[in-house]
Protein backbone atom coordinates (compact mmCIF):
# COMPACT_ATOMS: atom_id res chain seq x y z
CA UNK A 1 0.00 0.00 0.00
CA UNK A 2 2.83 2.39 0.86
CA UNK A 3 4.47 1.68 -2.49
CA UNK A 4 1.21 2.42 -4.31
CA UNK A 5 0.89 5.78 -2.51
CA UNK A 6 4.49 6.60 -3.37
CA UNK A 7 3.87 5.84 -7.06
CA UNK A 8 0.69 7.93 -7.01
CA UNK A 9 2.51 10.89 -5.42
CA UNK A 10 5.31 10.64 -7.99
CA UNK A 11 2.74 10.53 -10.80
CA UNK A 12 0.89 13.54 -9.38
CA UNK A 13 4.16 15.51 -9.14
CA UNK A 14 4.92 14.66 -12.78
CA UNK A 15 1.49 15.89 -13.82
CA UNK A 16 2.17 19.25 -12.16
CA UNK A 17 5.56 19.64 -13.83
CA UNK A 18 5.71 22.57 -16.22
CA UNK A 19 7.91 22.43 -19.28
CA UNK A 20 9.40 25.09 -21.50
CA UNK A 21 10.61 24.43 -25.04
CA UNK A 22 12.79 27.14 -26.56
CA UNK A 23 14.33 27.38 -30.00
CA UNK A 24 16.71 29.90 -31.53
CA UNK A 25 15.83 30.67 -35.15
CA UNK A 26 17.69 32.65 -37.79
CA UNK A 27 15.90 34.81 -40.35
CA UNK A 28 17.32 36.68 -43.32
CA UNK A 29 16.70 40.39 -42.68
CA UNK A 30 18.84 41.75 -45.50
CA UNK A 31 15.96 43.74 -47.00
CA UNK A 32 15.70 45.92 -43.87
CA UNK A 33 19.28 47.22 -44.10
CA UNK A 34 20.88 49.95 -46.22
CA UNK A 35 22.60 48.77 -49.42
CA UNK A 36 26.08 49.93 -48.33
CA UNK A 37 25.88 47.90 -45.11
CA UNK A 38 24.58 44.84 -46.98
CA UNK A 39 27.54 45.06 -49.40
CA UNK A 40 29.98 45.20 -46.46
CA UNK A 41 28.15 42.22 -44.92
CA UNK A 42 28.78 40.03 -47.96
CA UNK A 43 25.26 40.37 -49.32
CA UNK A 44 23.22 39.13 -46.35
CA UNK A 45 22.38 40.06 -42.78
CA UNK A 46 20.72 37.57 -40.43
CA UNK A 47 18.89 38.05 -37.14
CA UNK A 48 18.61 35.36 -34.48
CA UNK A 49 15.46 35.17 -32.35
CA UNK A 50 14.45 33.12 -29.32
CA UNK A 51 11.02 31.45 -29.35
CA UNK A 52 9.08 29.56 -26.67
CA UNK A 53 7.27 27.11 -28.95
CA UNK A 54 4.80 26.16 -26.20
CA UNK A 55 3.53 29.73 -25.93
CA UNK A 56 1.34 30.97 -28.76
CA UNK A 57 -0.32 34.29 -29.41
CA UNK A 58 -3.51 35.01 -31.31
CA UNK A 59 -3.36 38.37 -33.04
CA UNK A 60 -6.85 38.90 -34.44
CA UNK A 61 -6.26 35.98 -36.79
CA UNK A 62 -7.31 32.38 -36.98
CA UNK A 63 -3.75 31.06 -37.12
CA UNK A 64 -1.64 31.28 -33.95
CA UNK A 65 1.71 33.09 -33.91
CA UNK A 66 4.92 32.78 -31.94
CA UNK A 67 6.53 35.70 -30.16
CA UNK A 68 10.04 36.13 -31.55
CA UNK A 69 12.45 37.78 -29.11
CA UNK A 70 15.54 39.24 -30.86
CA UNK A 71 18.95 38.05 -29.68
CA UNK A 72 21.60 39.37 -32.10
CA UNK A 73 22.27 40.37 -35.71
CA UNK A 74 24.99 38.74 -37.80
CA UNK A 75 26.53 39.70 -41.16
CA UNK A 76 27.25 36.91 -43.65
CA UNK A 77 30.91 37.99 -43.66
CA UNK A 78 32.85 40.26 -41.31
CA UNK A 79 36.45 41.31 -40.69
CA UNK A 80 38.71 39.64 -38.14
CA UNK A 81 37.79 42.16 -35.44
CA UNK A 82 34.04 41.73 -35.93
CA UNK A 83 33.64 45.46 -36.50
CA UNK A 84 30.59 45.13 -38.76
CA UNK A 85 28.84 42.86 -36.26
CA UNK A 86 29.56 45.45 -33.56
CA UNK A 87 28.16 48.20 -35.80
CA UNK A 88 25.03 46.15 -36.50
CA UNK A 89 24.57 45.63 -32.75
CA UNK A 90 24.44 49.40 -32.19
CA UNK A 91 21.56 49.65 -34.67
CA UNK A 92 19.49 46.77 -33.27
CA UNK A 93 16.13 47.17 -31.63
CA UNK A 94 14.76 44.63 -29.22
CA UNK A 95 11.10 44.79 -30.14
CA UNK A 96 9.31 41.46 -30.05
CA UNK A 97 7.84 40.48 -33.41
CA UNK A 98 5.25 37.85 -34.28
CA UNK A 99 5.30 35.16 -36.97
CA UNK A 100 2.76 32.48 -37.77
CA UNK A 101 3.60 29.21 -36.02
CA UNK A 102 3.38 27.28 -39.30
CA UNK A 103 6.04 29.51 -40.89
CA UNK A 104 8.42 29.11 -37.97
CA UNK A 105 7.81 25.37 -37.75
CA UNK A 106 8.68 24.98 -41.46
CA UNK A 107 12.04 26.74 -41.30
CA UNK A 108 14.90 24.58 -42.58
CA UNK A 109 16.75 22.61 -39.91
CA UNK A 110 19.92 24.64 -40.51
CA UNK A 111 18.11 27.82 -39.42
CA UNK A 112 16.94 26.39 -36.08
CA UNK A 113 18.74 25.52 -32.84
CA UNK A 114 16.49 23.46 -30.55
CA UNK A 115 17.21 23.70 -26.83
CA UNK A 116 14.74 20.86 -26.23
CA UNK A 117 12.09 20.64 -23.54
CA UNK A 118 13.26 21.68 -20.10
CA UNK A 119 11.48 21.29 -16.79
CA UNK A 120 10.63 24.56 -15.06
CA UNK A 121 11.75 24.27 -11.43
CA UNK A 122 9.05 25.05 -8.83
CA UNK A 123 11.02 28.14 -7.77
CA UNK A 124 10.92 29.62 -11.30
CA UNK A 125 8.20 30.96 -13.60
CA UNK A 126 7.92 30.44 -17.35
CA UNK A 127 8.98 34.07 -17.87
CA UNK A 128 12.05 33.78 -15.63
CA UNK A 129 13.11 30.55 -17.37
CA UNK A 130 12.65 32.21 -20.77
CA UNK A 131 14.84 35.13 -19.64
CA UNK A 132 17.45 32.58 -18.52
CA UNK A 133 17.44 30.98 -22.00
CA UNK A 134 17.62 34.45 -23.55
CA UNK A 135 20.61 35.40 -21.41
CA UNK A 136 22.33 32.09 -22.18
CA UNK A 137 21.77 32.39 -25.94
CA UNK A 138 23.08 35.98 -26.03
CA UNK A 139 26.19 35.09 -24.03
CA UNK A 140 26.89 31.80 -25.81
CA UNK A 141 26.03 32.29 -29.46
CA UNK A 142 24.18 29.16 -30.57
CA UNK A 143 23.40 29.96 -34.21
CA UNK A 144 24.25 32.99 -36.37
CA UNK A 145 23.95 32.08 -40.04
CA UNK A 146 21.86 29.18 -41.35
CA UNK A 147 23.88 26.11 -42.33
CA UNK A 148 24.82 26.15 -46.00
CA UNK A 149 24.72 29.94 -46.21
CA UNK A 150 28.48 30.52 -45.98
CA UNK A 151 29.99 32.42 -48.93
CA UNK A 152 30.58 30.24 -52.00
CA UNK A 153 34.09 30.02 -53.58
CA UNK A 154 32.94 32.41 -56.32
CA UNK A 155 32.45 35.07 -53.64
CA UNK A 156 28.69 34.84 -53.96
CA UNK A 157 26.53 33.44 -51.22
CA UNK A 158 23.48 31.24 -51.39
CA UNK A 159 20.93 33.36 -49.57
CA UNK A 160 17.63 31.80 -48.46
CA UNK A 161 14.36 33.62 -49.02
CA UNK A 162 13.10 34.14 -45.49
CA UNK A 163 11.94 37.46 -44.17
CA UNK A 164 10.47 38.52 -40.89
CA UNK A 165 7.14 40.22 -40.38
CA UNK A 166 7.18 43.88 -39.55
CA UNK A 167 6.71 44.51 -35.81
CA UNK A 168 3.03 44.87 -34.96
CA UNK A 169 2.68 48.42 -33.70
CA UNK A 170 -0.93 49.61 -33.27
CA UNK A 171 -0.40 53.25 -34.33
CA UNK A 172 1.30 52.40 -37.65
CA UNK A 173 0.33 48.82 -38.39
CA UNK A 174 1.94 47.32 -41.48
CA UNK A 175 1.14 44.03 -43.16
CA UNK A 176 3.24 41.05 -42.16
CA UNK A 177 5.76 39.73 -44.68
CA UNK A 178 5.26 36.01 -45.11
CA UNK A 179 8.11 33.53 -45.10
CA UNK A 180 8.56 32.27 -48.67
CA UNK A 181 7.89 28.61 -47.95
CA UNK A 182 5.10 26.57 -49.49
CA UNK A 183 2.36 25.78 -46.98
Coordinates of C-alpha atoms in Angstrom, one line a residue:
X1 CA 0.0 0.0 0.0
X2 CA 2.8 2.4 0.9
X3 CA 4.5 1.7 -2.5
X4 CA 1.2 2.4 -4.3
X5 CA 0.9 5.8 -2.5
X6 CA 4.5 6.6 -3.4
X7 CA 3.9 5.8 -7.1
X8 CA 0.7 7.9 -7.0
X9 CA 2.5 10.9 -5.4
X10 CA 5.3 10.6 -8.0
X11 CA 2.7 10.5 -10.8
X12 CA 0.9 13.5 -9.4
X13 CA 4.2 15.5 -9.1
X14 CA 4.9 14.7 -12.8
X15 CA 1.5 15.9 -13.8
X16 CA 2.2 19.2 -12.2
X17 CA 5.6 19.6 -13.8
X18 CA 5.7 22.6 -16.2
X19 CA 7.9 22.4 -19.3
X20 CA 9.4 25.1 -21.5
X21 CA 10.6 24.4 -25.0
X22 CA 12.8 27.1 -26.6
X23 CA 14.3 27.4 -30.0
X24 CA 16.7 29.9 -31.5
X25 CA 15.8 30.7 -35.1
X26 CA 17.7 32.7 -37.8
X27 CA 15.9 34.8 -40.3
X28 CA 17.3 36.7 -43.3
X29 CA 16.7 40.4 -42.7
X30 CA 18.8 41.8 -45.5
X31 CA 16.0 43.7 -47.0
X32 CA 15.7 45.9 -43.9
X33 CA 19.3 47.2 -44.1
X34 CA 20.9 49.9 -46.2
X35 CA 22.6 48.8 -49.4
X36 CA 26.1 49.9 -48.3
X37 CA 25.9 47.9 -45.1
X38 CA 24.6 44.8 -47.0
X39 CA 27.5 45.1 -49.4
X40 CA 30.0 45.2 -46.5
X41 CA 28.1 42.2 -44.9
X42 CA 28.8 40.0 -48.0
X43 CA 25.3 40.4 -49.3
X44 CA 23.2 39.1 -46.4
X45 CA 22.4 40.1 -42.8
X46 CA 20.7 37.6 -40.4
X47 CA 18.9 38.0 -37.1
X48 CA 18.6 35.4 -34.5
X49 CA 15.5 35.2 -32.3
X50 CA 14.4 33.1 -29.3
X51 CA 11.0 31.4 -29.4
X52 CA 9.1 29.6 -26.7
X53 CA 7.3 27.1 -28.9
X54 CA 4.8 26.2 -26.2
X55 CA 3.5 29.7 -25.9
X56 CA 1.3 31.0 -28.8
X57 CA -0.3 34.3 -29.4
X58 CA -3.5 35.0 -31.3
X59 CA -3.4 38.4 -33.0
X60 CA -6.9 38.9 -34.4
X61 CA -6.3 36.0 -36.8
X62 CA -7.3 32.4 -37.0
X63 CA -3.8 31.1 -37.1
X64 CA -1.6 31.3 -33.9
X65 CA 1.7 33.1 -33.9
X66 CA 4.9 32.8 -31.9
X67 CA 6.5 35.7 -30.2
X68 CA 10.0 36.1 -31.5
X69 CA 12.5 37.8 -29.1
X70 CA 15.5 39.2 -30.9
X71 CA 19.0 38.1 -29.7
X72 CA 21.6 39.4 -32.1
X73 CA 22.3 40.4 -35.7
X74 CA 25.0 38.7 -37.8
X75 CA 26.5 39.7 -41.2
X76 CA 27.2 36.9 -43.6
X77 CA 30.9 38.0 -43.7
X78 CA 32.8 40.3 -41.3
X79 CA 36.4 41.3 -40.7
X80 CA 38.7 39.6 -38.1
X81 CA 37.8 42.2 -35.4
X82 CA 34.0 41.7 -35.9
X83 CA 33.6 45.5 -36.5
X84 CA 30.6 45.1 -38.8
X85 CA 28.8 42.9 -36.3
X86 CA 29.6 45.5 -33.6
X87 CA 28.2 48.2 -35.8
X88 CA 25.0 46.2 -36.5
X89 CA 24.6 45.6 -32.7
X90 CA 24.4 49.4 -32.2
X91 CA 21.6 49.7 -34.7
X92 CA 19.5 46.8 -33.3
X93 CA 16.1 47.2 -31.6
X94 CA 14.8 44.6 -29.2
X95 CA 11.1 44.8 -30.1
X96 CA 9.3 41.5 -30.1
X97 CA 7.8 40.5 -33.4
X98 CA 5.3 37.8 -34.3
X99 CA 5.3 35.2 -37.0
X100 CA 2.8 32.5 -37.8
X101 CA 3.6 29.2 -36.0
X102 CA 3.4 27.3 -39.3
X103 CA 6.0 29.5 -40.9
X104 CA 8.4 29.1 -38.0
X105 CA 7.8 25.4 -37.8
X106 CA 8.7 25.0 -41.5
X107 CA 12.0 26.7 -41.3
X108 CA 14.9 24.6 -42.6
X109 CA 16.8 22.6 -39.9
X110 CA 19.9 24.6 -40.5
X111 CA 18.1 27.8 -39.4
X112 CA 16.9 26.4 -36.1
X113 CA 18.7 25.5 -32.8
X114 CA 16.5 23.5 -30.6
X115 CA 17.2 23.7 -26.8
X116 CA 14.7 20.9 -26.2
X117 CA 12.1 20.6 -23.5
X118 CA 13.3 21.7 -20.1
X119 CA 11.5 21.3 -16.8
X120 CA 10.6 24.6 -15.1
X121 CA 11.8 24.3 -11.4
X122 CA 9.1 25.0 -8.8
X123 CA 11.0 28.1 -7.8
X124 CA 10.9 29.6 -11.3
X125 CA 8.2 31.0 -13.6
X126 CA 7.9 30.4 -17.3
X127 CA 9.0 34.1 -17.9
X128 CA 12.1 33.8 -15.6
X129 CA 13.1 30.6 -17.4
X130 CA 12.6 32.2 -20.8
X131 CA 14.8 35.1 -19.6
X132 CA 17.5 32.6 -18.5
X133 CA 17.4 31.0 -22.0
X134 CA 17.6 34.5 -23.6
X135 CA 20.6 35.4 -21.4
X136 CA 22.3 32.1 -22.2
X137 CA 21.8 32.4 -25.9
X138 CA 23.1 36.0 -26.0
X139 CA 26.2 35.1 -24.0
X140 CA 26.9 31.8 -25.8
X141 CA 26.0 32.3 -29.5
X142 CA 24.2 29.2 -30.6
X143 CA 23.4 30.0 -34.2
X144 CA 24.2 33.0 -36.4
X145 CA 24.0 32.1 -40.0
X146 CA 21.9 29.2 -41.3
X147 CA 23.9 26.1 -42.3
X148 CA 24.8 26.2 -46.0
X149 CA 24.7 29.9 -46.2
X150 CA 28.5 30.5 -46.0
X151 CA 30.0 32.4 -48.9
X152 CA 30.6 30.2 -52.0
X153 CA 34.1 30.0 -53.6
X154 CA 32.9 32.4 -56.3
X155 CA 32.5 35.1 -53.6
X156 CA 28.7 34.8 -54.0
X157 CA 26.5 33.4 -51.2
X158 CA 23.5 31.2 -51.4
X159 CA 20.9 33.4 -49.6
X160 CA 17.6 31.8 -48.5
X161 CA 14.4 33.6 -49.0
X162 CA 13.1 34.1 -45.5
X163 CA 11.9 37.5 -44.2
X164 CA 10.5 38.5 -40.9
X165 CA 7.1 40.2 -40.4
X166 CA 7.2 43.9 -39.6
X167 CA 6.7 44.5 -35.8
X168 CA 3.0 44.9 -35.0
X169 CA 2.7 48.4 -33.7
X170 CA -0.9 49.6 -33.3
X171 CA -0.4 53.3 -34.3
X172 CA 1.3 52.4 -37.6
X173 CA 0.3 48.8 -38.4
X174 CA 1.9 47.3 -41.5
X175 CA 1.1 44.0 -43.2
X176 CA 3.2 41.1 -42.2
X177 CA 5.8 39.7 -44.7
X178 CA 5.3 36.0 -45.1
X179 CA 8.1 33.5 -45.1
X180 CA 8.6 32.3 -48.7
X181 CA 7.9 28.6 -47.9
X182 CA 5.1 26.6 -49.5
X183 CA 2.4 25.8 -47.0

